[in-house]
Coordinates of C-alpha atoms in Angstrom, one line a residue:
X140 CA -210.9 -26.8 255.0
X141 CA -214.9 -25.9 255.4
X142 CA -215.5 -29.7 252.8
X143 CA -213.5 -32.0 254.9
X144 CA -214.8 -30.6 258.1
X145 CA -218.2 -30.8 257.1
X146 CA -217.8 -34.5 255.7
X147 CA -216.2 -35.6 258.8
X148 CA -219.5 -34.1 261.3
X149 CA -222.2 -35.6 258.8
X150 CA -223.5 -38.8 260.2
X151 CA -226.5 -39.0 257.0
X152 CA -225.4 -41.2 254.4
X153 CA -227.2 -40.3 251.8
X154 CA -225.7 -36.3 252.6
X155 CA -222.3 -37.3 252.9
X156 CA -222.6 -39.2 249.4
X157 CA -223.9 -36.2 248.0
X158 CA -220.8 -33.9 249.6
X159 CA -218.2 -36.3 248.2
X160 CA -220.0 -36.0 244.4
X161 CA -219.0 -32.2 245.1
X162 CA -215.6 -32.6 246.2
X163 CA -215.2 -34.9 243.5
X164 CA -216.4 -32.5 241.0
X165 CA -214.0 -30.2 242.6
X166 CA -211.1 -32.3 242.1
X167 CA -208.1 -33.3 240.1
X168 CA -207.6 -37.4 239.6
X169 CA -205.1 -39.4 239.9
X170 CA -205.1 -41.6 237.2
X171 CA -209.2 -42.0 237.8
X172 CA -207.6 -43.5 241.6
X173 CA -207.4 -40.8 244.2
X174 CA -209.0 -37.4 243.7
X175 CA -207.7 -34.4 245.5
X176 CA -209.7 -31.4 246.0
X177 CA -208.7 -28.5 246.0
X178 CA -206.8 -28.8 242.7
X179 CA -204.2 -25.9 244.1
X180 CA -203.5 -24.1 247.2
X181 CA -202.5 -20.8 248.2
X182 CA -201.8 -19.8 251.6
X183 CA -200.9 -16.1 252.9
X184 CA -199.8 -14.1 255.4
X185 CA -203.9 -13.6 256.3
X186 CA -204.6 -17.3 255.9
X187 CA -201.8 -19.7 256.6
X188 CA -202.9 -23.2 256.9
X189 CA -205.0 -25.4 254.2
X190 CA -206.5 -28.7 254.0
X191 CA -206.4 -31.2 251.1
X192 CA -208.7 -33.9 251.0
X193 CA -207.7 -37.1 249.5
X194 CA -210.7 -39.9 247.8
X195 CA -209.6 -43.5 247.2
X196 CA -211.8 -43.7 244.3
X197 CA -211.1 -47.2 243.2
X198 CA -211.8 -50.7 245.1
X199 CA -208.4 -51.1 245.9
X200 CA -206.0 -50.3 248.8
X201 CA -203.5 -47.7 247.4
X202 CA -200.8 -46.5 249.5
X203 CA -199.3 -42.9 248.5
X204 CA -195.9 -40.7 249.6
X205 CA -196.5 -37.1 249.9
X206 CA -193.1 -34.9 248.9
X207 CA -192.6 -31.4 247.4
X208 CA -191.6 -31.2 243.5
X209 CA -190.4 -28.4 242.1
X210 CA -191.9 -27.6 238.5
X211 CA -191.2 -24.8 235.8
X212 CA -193.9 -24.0 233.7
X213 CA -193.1 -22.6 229.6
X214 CA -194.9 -20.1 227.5
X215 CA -197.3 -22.9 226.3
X216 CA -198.3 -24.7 229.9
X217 CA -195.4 -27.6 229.7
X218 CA -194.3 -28.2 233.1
X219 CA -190.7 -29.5 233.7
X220 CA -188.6 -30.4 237.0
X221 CA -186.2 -27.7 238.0
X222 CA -182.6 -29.2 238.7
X223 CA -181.0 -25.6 239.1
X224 CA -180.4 -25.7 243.1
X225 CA -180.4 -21.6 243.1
X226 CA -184.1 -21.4 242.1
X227 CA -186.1 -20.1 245.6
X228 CA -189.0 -22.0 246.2
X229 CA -191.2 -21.8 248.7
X230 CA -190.5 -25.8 250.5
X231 CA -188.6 -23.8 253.4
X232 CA -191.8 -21.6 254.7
X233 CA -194.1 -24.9 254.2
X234 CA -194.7 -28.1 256.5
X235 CA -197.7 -30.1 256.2
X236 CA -198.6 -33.8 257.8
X237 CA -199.0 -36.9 257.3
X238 CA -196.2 -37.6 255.1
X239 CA -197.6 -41.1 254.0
X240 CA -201.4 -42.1 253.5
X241 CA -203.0 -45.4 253.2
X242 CA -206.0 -45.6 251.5
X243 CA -208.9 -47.8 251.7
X244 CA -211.5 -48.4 249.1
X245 CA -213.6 -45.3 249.0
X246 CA -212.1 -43.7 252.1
X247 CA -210.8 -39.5 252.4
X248 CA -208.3 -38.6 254.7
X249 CA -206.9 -34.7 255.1
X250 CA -203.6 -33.8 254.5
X251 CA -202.9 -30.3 256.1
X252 CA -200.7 -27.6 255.0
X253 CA -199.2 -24.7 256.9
X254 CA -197.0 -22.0 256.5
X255 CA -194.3 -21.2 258.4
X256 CA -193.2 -17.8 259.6
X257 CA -190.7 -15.8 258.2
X258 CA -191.8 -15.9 254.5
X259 CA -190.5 -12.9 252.9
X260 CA -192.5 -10.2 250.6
X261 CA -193.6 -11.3 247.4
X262 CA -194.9 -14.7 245.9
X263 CA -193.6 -18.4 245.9
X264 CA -194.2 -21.0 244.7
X265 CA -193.8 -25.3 244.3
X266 CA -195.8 -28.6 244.1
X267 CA -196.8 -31.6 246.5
X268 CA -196.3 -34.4 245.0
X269 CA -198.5 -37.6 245.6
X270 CA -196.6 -40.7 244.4
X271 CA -198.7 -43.8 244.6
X272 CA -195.9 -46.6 246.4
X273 CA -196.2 -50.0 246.3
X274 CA -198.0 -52.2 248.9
X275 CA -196.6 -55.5 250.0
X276 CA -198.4 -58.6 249.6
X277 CA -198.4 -62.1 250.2
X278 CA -197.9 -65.1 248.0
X279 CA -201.0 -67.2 248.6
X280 CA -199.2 -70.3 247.4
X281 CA -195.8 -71.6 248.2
X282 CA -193.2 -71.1 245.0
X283 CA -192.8 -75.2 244.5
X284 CA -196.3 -75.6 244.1
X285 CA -196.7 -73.1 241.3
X286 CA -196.9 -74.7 237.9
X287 CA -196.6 -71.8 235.8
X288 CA -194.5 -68.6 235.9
X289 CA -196.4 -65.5 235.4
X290 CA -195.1 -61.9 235.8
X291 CA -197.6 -59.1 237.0
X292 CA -197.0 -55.4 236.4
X293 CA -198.7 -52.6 238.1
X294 CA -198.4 -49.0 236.9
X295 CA -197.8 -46.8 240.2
X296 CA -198.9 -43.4 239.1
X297 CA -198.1 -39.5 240.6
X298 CA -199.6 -36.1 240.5
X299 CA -198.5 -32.6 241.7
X300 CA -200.7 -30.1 243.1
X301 CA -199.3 -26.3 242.8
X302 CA -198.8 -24.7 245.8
X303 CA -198.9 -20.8 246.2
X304 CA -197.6 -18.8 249.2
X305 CA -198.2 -14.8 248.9
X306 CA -196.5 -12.2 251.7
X307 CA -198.1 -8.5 251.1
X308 CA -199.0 -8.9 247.5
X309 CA -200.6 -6.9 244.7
X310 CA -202.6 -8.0 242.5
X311 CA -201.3 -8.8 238.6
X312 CA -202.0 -6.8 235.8
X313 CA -203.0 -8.7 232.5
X314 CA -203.8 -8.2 228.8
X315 CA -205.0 -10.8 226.1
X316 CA -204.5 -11.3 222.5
X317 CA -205.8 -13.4 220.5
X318 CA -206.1 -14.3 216.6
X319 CA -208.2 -16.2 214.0
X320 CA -205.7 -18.9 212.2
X321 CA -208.0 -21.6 211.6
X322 CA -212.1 -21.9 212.3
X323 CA -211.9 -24.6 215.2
X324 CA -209.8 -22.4 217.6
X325 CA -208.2 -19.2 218.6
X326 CA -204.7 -18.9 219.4
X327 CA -204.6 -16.5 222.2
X328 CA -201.0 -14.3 224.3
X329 CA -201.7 -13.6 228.2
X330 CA -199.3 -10.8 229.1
X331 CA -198.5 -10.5 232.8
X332 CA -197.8 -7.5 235.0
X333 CA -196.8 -7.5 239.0
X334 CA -195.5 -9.7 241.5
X335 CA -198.5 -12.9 241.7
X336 CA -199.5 -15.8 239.5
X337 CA -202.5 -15.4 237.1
X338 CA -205.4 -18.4 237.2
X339 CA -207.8 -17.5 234.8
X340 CA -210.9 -18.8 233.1
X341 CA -210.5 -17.7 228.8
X342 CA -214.5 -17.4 227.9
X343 CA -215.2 -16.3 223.9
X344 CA -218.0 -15.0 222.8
X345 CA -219.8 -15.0 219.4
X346 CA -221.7 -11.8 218.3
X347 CA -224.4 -12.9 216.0
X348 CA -226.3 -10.4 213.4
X349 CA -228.9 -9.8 215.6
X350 CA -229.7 -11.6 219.3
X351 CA -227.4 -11.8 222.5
X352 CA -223.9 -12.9 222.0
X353 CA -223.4 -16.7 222.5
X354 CA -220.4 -18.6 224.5
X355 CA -218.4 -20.4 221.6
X356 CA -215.5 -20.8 224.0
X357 CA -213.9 -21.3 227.2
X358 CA -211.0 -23.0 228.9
X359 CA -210.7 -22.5 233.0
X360 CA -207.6 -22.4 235.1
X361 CA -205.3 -20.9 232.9
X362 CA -202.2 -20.6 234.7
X363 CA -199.2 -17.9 233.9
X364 CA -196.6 -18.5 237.2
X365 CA -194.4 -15.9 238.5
X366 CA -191.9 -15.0 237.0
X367 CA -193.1 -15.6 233.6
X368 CA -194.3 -12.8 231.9
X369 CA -196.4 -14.7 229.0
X370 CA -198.3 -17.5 228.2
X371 CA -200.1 -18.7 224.8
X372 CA -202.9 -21.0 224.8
X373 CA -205.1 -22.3 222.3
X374 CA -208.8 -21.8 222.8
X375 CA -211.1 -24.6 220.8
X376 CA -214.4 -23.1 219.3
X377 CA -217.8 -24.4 219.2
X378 CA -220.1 -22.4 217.1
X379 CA -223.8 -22.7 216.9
X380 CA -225.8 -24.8 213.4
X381 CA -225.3 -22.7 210.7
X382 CA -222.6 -20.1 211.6
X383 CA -219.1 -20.5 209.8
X384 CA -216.5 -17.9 210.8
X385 CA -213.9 -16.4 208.0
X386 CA -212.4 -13.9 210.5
X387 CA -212.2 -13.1 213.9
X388 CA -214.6 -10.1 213.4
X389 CA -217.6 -11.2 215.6
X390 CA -215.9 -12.5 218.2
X391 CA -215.0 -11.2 221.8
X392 CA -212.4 -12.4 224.6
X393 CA -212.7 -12.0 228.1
X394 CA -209.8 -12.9 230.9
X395 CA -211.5 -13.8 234.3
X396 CA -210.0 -14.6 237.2
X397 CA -210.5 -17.6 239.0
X398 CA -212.2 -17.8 241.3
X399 CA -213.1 -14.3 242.0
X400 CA -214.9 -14.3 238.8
X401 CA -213.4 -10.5 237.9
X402 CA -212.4 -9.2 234.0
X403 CA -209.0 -8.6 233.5
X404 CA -208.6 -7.7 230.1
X405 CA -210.8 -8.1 227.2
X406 CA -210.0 -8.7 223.2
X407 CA -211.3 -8.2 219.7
X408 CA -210.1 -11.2 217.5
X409 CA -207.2 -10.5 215.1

């Protein structure tokens, strides 16, 4: 909430240009469109409301309809709708406002999320979903003048943001293993423990001869949702000139979480 409060008291346009670069580099895009910062939210029983900030990053009007998805995740990061109506999600302890935003070019607008009371214990979970919608507009010359018949097609794009809502929580337990199949990247098994979501940062680590160990590795916001247990990602390497790996021997795995920055678990390579 602190970003689109601050953007909306700055009168200096030369700071409030530099405050959108940071949202922006903060943010998930829509098709290169509208970017939304934060990429996720999570809202508890300590800190019940959120703000997401919308950026019409094109130079065009675009018009978007804000509506909660709900998305299953598998043991490799696809995400899928959910058409079991039993599934609990966490739509009934969440309202947020407006329901419908109009953008124009370059312009941010808030959209605010709060939760309601009466969330039980434990963690929930589902998506807002921003679905760009149509605008109308205006023939600028009548249909019998018009001499040739032409057909335009615009591509209306969408994109969910995960929404987290945690009631008296502990945090998860997690373990990483990961082994050497091929020399570009490491195929790597999170294993969670407890009732939250893990979002973690994968960093690898290369162990030269002699020196300080070098990053050769890294993918960030790693998700594993409740209630899935495991999740497998694949973890590109980039080694320094020189260096060709046969084995998984000099290299080192952390699990950090994100954004507290903490270890979780740590890894030899397989």
């Amino acid at each position: 909430p602190f970003l689109p409060f601050l953007l909306s008291k700055i009168k200096d346009h030369k700071m409030k240009s530099l405050l959108i670069i940071l949202m922006l580099l903060l943010s998930t895009s829509l098709n290169g469109q509208v970017m939304v910062a934060p990429t996720r939210a999570l809202l508890t029983d300590k800190s019940r409301s959120i703000e997401l900030t919308l950026i019409n990053n094109s130079d065009e009007v675009s018009s978007y309809r804000l509506s909660f998805i709900h998305l299953l995740m598998d043991a490799s990061g696809g995400m899928k709708e959910d058409t079991n109506t039993d599934t609990k999600w966490a739509d009934q302890y969440l309202r947020f406002s407006p329901k419908q935003v109009t953008l124009q070019p370059h312009e941010t607008q808030s959209v605010r999320l709060m939760l309601r009371p009466g969330m039980p214990e434990g963690e929930l979970r589902t998506a807002l979903l921003l679905r760009q919608v149509p605008l109308t507009e205006q023939v600028s010359k009548p249909q019998e003048e018009a001499k040739e018949i032409s057909i335009s097609i615009k591509v209306l794009v969408s994109i969910s943001i995960p929404i987290i809502i945690r009631n008296h929580t502990t945090p998860a337990n997690a373990s990483i293993a990961c082994s050497f199949t091929k020399k570009e990247s490491l195929d790597c098994n999170i294993t969670r423990e407890g009732n939250r979501s893990l979002y973690d940062d994968i960093t690898v680590k290369y162990q030269p001869v002699s020196g300080k160990p070098l990053m050769v590795g890294i993918i960030k916001g790693v998700a594993c949702y409740v209630p899935m247990l495991k999740r497998s990602v694949s973890v590109p390497l980039t080694l320094p000139p020189g260096v060709s790996l046969t084995s998984g021997n000099n290299l080192k795995v952390e699990l950090i979480s994100n954004p507290e920055n903490k270890t979780l678990a740590t890894s030899n390579v397989s």
